[in-house]
Coordinates of C-alpha atoms and ligand atoms in Angstrom, one line a residue:
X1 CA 7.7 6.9 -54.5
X2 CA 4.1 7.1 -53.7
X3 CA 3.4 6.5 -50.2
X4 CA 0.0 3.8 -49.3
X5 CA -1.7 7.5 -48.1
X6 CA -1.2 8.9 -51.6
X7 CA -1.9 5.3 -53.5
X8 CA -5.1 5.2 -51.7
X9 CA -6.2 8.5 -52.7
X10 CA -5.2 8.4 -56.4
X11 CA -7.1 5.1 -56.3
X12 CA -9.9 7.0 -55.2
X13 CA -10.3 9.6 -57.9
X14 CA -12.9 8.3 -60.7
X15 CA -12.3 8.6 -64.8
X16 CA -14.0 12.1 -66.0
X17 CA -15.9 13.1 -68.7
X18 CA -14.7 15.5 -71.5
X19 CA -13.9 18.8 -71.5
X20 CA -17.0 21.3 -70.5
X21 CA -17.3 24.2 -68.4
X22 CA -18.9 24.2 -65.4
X23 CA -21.9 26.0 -65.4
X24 CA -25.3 26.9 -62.4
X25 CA -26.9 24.3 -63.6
X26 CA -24.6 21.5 -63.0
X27 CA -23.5 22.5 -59.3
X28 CA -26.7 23.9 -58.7
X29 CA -28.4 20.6 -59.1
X30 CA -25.5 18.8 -57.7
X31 CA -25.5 21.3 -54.6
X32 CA -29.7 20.0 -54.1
X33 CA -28.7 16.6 -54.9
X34 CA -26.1 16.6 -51.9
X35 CA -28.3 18.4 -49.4
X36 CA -30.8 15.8 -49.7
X37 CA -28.9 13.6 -49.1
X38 CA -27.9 14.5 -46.1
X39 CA -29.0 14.0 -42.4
X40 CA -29.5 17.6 -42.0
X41 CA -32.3 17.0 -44.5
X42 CA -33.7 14.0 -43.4
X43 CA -34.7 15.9 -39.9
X44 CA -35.8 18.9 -41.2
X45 CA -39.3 19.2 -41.1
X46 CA -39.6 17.9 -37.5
X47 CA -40.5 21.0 -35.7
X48 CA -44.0 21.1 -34.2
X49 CA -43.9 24.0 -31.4
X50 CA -46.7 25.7 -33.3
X51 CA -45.9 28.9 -31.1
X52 CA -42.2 29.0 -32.2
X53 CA -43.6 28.3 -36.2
X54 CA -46.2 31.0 -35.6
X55 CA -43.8 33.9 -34.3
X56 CA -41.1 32.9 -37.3
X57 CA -43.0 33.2 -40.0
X58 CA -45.3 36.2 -38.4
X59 CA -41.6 38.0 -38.2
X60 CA -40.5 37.3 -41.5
X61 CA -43.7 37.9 -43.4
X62 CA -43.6 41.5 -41.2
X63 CA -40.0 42.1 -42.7
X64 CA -41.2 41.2 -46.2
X65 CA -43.9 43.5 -46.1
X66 CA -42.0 46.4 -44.4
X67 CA -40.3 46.4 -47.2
X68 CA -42.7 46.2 -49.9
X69 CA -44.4 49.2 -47.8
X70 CA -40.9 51.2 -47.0
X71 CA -39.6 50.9 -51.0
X72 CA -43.3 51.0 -52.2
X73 CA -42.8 47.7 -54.5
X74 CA -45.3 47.9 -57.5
X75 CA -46.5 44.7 -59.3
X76 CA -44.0 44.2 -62.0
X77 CA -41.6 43.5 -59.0
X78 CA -43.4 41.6 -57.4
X79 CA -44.4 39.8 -60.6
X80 CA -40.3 39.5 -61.0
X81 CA -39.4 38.8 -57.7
X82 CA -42.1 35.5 -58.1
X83 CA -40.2 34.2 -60.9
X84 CA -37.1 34.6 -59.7
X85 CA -38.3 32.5 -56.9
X86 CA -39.3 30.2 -59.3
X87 CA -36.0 30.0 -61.1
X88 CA -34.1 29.4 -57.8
X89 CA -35.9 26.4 -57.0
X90 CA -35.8 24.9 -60.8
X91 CA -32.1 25.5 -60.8
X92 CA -31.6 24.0 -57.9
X93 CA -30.0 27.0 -56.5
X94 CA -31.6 27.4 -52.9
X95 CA -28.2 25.5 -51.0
X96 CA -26.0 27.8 -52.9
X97 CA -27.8 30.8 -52.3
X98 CA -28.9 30.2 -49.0
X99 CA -25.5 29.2 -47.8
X100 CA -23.9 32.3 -49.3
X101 CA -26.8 35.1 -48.5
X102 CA -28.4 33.9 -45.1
X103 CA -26.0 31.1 -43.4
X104 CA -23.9 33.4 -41.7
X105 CA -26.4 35.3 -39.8
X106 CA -27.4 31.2 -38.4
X107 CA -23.4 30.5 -37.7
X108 CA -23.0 33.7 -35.5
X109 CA -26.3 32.9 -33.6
X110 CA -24.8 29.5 -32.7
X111 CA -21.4 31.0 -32.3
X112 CA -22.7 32.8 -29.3
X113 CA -22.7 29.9 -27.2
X114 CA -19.2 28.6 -28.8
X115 CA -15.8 28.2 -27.6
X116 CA -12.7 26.9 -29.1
X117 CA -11.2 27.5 -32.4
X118 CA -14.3 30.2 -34.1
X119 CA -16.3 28.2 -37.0
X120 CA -18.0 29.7 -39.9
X121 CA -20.5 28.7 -42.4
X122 CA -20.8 24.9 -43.8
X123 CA -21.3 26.2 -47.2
X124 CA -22.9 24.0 -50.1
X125 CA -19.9 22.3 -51.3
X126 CA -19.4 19.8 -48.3
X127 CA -19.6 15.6 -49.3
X128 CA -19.4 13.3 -46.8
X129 CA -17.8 9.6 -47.0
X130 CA -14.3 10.6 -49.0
X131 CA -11.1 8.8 -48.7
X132 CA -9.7 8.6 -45.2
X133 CA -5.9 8.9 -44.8
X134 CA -3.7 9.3 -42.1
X135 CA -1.0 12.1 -41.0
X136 CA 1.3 13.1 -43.0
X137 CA -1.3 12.9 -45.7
X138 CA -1.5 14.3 -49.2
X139 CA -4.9 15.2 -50.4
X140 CA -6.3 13.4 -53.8
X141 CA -4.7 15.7 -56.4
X142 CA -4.7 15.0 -60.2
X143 CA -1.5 14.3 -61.7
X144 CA -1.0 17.6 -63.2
X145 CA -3.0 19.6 -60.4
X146 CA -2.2 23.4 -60.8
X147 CA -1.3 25.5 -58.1
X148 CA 1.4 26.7 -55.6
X149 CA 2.0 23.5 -53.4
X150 CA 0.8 24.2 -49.4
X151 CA 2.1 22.1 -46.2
X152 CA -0.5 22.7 -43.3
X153 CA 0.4 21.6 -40.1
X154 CA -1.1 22.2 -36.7
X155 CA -2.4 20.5 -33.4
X156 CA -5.9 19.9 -32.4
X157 CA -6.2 20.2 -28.4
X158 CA -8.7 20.9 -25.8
X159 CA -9.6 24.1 -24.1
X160 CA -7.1 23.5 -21.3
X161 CA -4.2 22.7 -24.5
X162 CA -4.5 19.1 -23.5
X163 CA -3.4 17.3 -26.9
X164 CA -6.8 15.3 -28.1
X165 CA -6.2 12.5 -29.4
X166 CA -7.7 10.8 -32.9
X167 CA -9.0 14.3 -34.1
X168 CA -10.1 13.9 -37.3
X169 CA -9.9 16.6 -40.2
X170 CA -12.4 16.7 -43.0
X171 CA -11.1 19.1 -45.8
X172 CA -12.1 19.9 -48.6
X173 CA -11.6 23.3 -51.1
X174 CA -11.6 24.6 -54.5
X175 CA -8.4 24.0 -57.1
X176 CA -6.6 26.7 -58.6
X177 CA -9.6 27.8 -60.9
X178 CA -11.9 27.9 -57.9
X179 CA -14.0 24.8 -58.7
X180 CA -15.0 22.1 -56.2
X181 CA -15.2 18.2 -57.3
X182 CA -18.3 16.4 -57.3
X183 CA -20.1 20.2 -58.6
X184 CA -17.8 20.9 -61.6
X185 CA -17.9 18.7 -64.4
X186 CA -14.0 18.0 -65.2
X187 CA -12.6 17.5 -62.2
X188 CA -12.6 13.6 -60.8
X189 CA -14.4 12.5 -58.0
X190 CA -12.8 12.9 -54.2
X191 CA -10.0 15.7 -55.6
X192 CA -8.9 18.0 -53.1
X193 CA -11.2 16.2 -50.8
X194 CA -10.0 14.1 -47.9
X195 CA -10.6 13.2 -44.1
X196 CA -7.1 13.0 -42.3
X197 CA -6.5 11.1 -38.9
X198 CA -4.4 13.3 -36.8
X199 CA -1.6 11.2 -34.7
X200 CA -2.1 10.0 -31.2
X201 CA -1.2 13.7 -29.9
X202 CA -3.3 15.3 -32.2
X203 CA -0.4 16.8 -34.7
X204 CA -1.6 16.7 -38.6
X205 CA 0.6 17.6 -41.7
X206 CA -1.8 17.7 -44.8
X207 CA -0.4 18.2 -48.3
X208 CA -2.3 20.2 -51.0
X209 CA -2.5 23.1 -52.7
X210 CA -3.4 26.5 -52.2
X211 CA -7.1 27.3 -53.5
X212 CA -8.5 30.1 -55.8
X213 CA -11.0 32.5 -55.0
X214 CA -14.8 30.8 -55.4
X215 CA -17.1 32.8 -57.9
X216 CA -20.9 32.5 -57.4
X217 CA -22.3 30.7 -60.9
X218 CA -22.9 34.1 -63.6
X219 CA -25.3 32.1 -65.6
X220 CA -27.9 30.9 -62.6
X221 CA -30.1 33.2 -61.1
X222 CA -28.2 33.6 -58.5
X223 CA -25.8 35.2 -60.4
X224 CA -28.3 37.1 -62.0
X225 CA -29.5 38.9 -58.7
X226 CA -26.2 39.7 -57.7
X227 CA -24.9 41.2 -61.5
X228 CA -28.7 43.0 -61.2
X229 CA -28.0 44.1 -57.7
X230 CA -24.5 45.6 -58.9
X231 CA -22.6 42.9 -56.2
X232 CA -20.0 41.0 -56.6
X233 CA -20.1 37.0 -57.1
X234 CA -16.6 36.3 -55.1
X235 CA -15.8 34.8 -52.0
X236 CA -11.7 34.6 -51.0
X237 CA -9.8 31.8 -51.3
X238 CA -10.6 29.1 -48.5
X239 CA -9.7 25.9 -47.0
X240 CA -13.1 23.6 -45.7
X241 CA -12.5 21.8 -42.4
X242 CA -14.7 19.8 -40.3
X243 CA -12.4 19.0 -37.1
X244 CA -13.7 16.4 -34.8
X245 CA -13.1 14.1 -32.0
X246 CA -14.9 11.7 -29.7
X247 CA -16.3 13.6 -26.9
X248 CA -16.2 16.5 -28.4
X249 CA -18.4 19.7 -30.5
X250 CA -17.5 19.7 -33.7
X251 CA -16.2 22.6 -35.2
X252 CA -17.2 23.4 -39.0
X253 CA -14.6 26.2 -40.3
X254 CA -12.8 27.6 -43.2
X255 CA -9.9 28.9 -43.1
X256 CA -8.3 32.0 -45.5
X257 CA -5.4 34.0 -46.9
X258 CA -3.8 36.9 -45.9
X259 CA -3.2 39.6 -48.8
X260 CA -6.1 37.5 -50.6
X261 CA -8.7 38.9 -53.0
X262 CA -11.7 39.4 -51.3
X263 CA -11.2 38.9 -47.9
X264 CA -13.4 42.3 -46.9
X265 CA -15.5 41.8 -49.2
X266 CA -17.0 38.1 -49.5
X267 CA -20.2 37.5 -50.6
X268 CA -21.3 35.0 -48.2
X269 CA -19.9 37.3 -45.8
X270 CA -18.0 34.3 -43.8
X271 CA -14.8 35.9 -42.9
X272 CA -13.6 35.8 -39.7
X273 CA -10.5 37.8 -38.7
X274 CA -9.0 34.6 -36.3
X275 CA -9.2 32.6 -39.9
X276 CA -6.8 34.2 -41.9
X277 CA -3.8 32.2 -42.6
X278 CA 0.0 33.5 -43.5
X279 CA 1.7 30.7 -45.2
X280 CA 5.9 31.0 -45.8
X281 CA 7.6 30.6 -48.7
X282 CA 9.3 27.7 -48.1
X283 CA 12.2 28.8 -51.1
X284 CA 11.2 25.4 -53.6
X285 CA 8.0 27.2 -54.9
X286 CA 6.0 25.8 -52.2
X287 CA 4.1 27.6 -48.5
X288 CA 4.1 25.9 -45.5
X289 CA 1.7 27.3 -42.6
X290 CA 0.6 26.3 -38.9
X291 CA -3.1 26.0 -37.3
X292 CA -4.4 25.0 -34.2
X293 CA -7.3 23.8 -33.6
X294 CA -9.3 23.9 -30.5
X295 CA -12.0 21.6 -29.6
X296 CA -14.6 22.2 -26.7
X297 CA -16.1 19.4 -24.9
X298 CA -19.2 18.3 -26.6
Ligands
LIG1 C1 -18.6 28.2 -51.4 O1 -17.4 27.7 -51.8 C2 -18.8 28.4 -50.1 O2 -17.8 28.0 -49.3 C3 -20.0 29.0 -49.7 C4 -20.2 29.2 -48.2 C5 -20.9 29.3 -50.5 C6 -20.8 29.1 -51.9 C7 -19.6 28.6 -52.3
LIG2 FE1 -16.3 27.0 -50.3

């Protein structure tokens, strides 16, 4: 029997189109799309400390040109390089390859001043606004979602282990083939997406699967730098959370798996060694795992 939790999230998942692979253009320009529509976009732009503008791009410019002076660029690569550019932006690529080549280094710069549970990069694959539910809560899931079932369980307190109540958790992953809905074409709207009310001590039980490793798009240019560059496109399996509560910083994380592919080797270079979960085999084909969360006042 379907509980109203899992009635309301099934509700939530949208009719799909037919069968086509997902390719760098679609969740490049979807991965655009939802950046600009976001508030982290709308107040970008703002900054008018000419002084802070002027030492930025002085530095950056130096580091570009260090390079073209240290590795003696010619003109073909620049001329290259300039397209590429060019092919980022029409592709809609510069979220996804931003958020995997240059976020991190911004995340451990805030992290500095952090406490509480450690975050990590946002990544490109966050939506706001998808179906709220309520511990225990079972995340919008097709029918015949692949993948070996995972209970995740935990307690969000304060820094002194004071429960907090109404946390809120907003999850969200990749399915068993690494894609993410609203940025793959088959999947339906909302899957494996959901934002769970803790109880009044802050104790959540969300229901989902476990999620694949997340391969950079081969056909984008993206791709294309890193199969030029020799790299590779994978980051390790990982579970999105956004964990907030009134009063409190919010703290954007992912969390991993131990004895997962990739987990020294990410691309986005995101992994943190205080995020790697070790889920039990429960014995039914299923993993259960634990997770605190810690929440510093805001
Ligand atoms: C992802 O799934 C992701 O989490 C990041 C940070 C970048 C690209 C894809
Ligand atoms: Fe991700």
């Amino acid at each position: 029997m379907p509980t109203t939790d899992e009635a309301v999230a099934q509700a939530a998942l949208d009719t799909q189109t037919g069968p086509t692979s997902p390719t760098a253009a679609d969740s490049g320009a979807s991965a655009s799309a939802s950046f600009r529509s976001t508030e982290q976009y709308s107040s970008a732009g703002l900054t008018t400390d000419t002084a802070r503008v002027d030492a930025l791009a002085r530095a950056l410019l130096g580091a570009v040109h260090q390079v073209i002076s240290d590795h003696e660029v010619t003109y073909p690569e620049f001329q290259a390089a300039k397209k590429w550019l060019m092919d980022v932006g029409e592709g809609g690529e510069w979220p996804l390859f931003l958020d995997v080549f240059v976020e991190h280094a911004v995340e451990e710069v805030a992290a500095r001043k952090q406490t509480g549970t450690v975050g990590t990069i946002l990544g490109p694959y966050y939506l706001p606004g998808q179906v709220q539910l309520t511990t225990p809560a079972t995340l919008p899931a097709r029918p015949d979602e692949a993948g070996t079932p995972l209970a995740f369980r935990g307690q969000v307190t304060d820094t002194t282990g004071a429960p907090v109540p109404g946390a809120v958790l907003d999850i969200w992953q990749a399915d068993e083939q690494g894609y993410y809905s609203g940025f793959a074409p088959d999947i339906p709207a909302g899957n494996l997406r959901g934002v769970v009310t803790a109880d009044v001590e802050g104790r959540f039980e969300i229901r989902t699967i476990q999620p694949a490793p997340y391969q950079v798009p081969t056909d984008g240019p993206t791709g294309a730098l890193i199969s030029a560059a020799g790299w590779h496109p994978w980051r390790p399996a990982h579970l999105h959370l956004l964990v907030s509560a009134p009063g409190r910083r919010t703290v954007t994380t992912q969390l991993y798996f131990a004895g997962g592919e990739y987990l020294d080797s990410d691309v986005a270079e995101a992994v943190k060694p205080e995020l790697v979960l070790d889920p039990t085999d429960v014995g039914d084909g299923s993993r259960e795992v634990t997770y605190d969360f810690v929440l510093e006042d805001a």
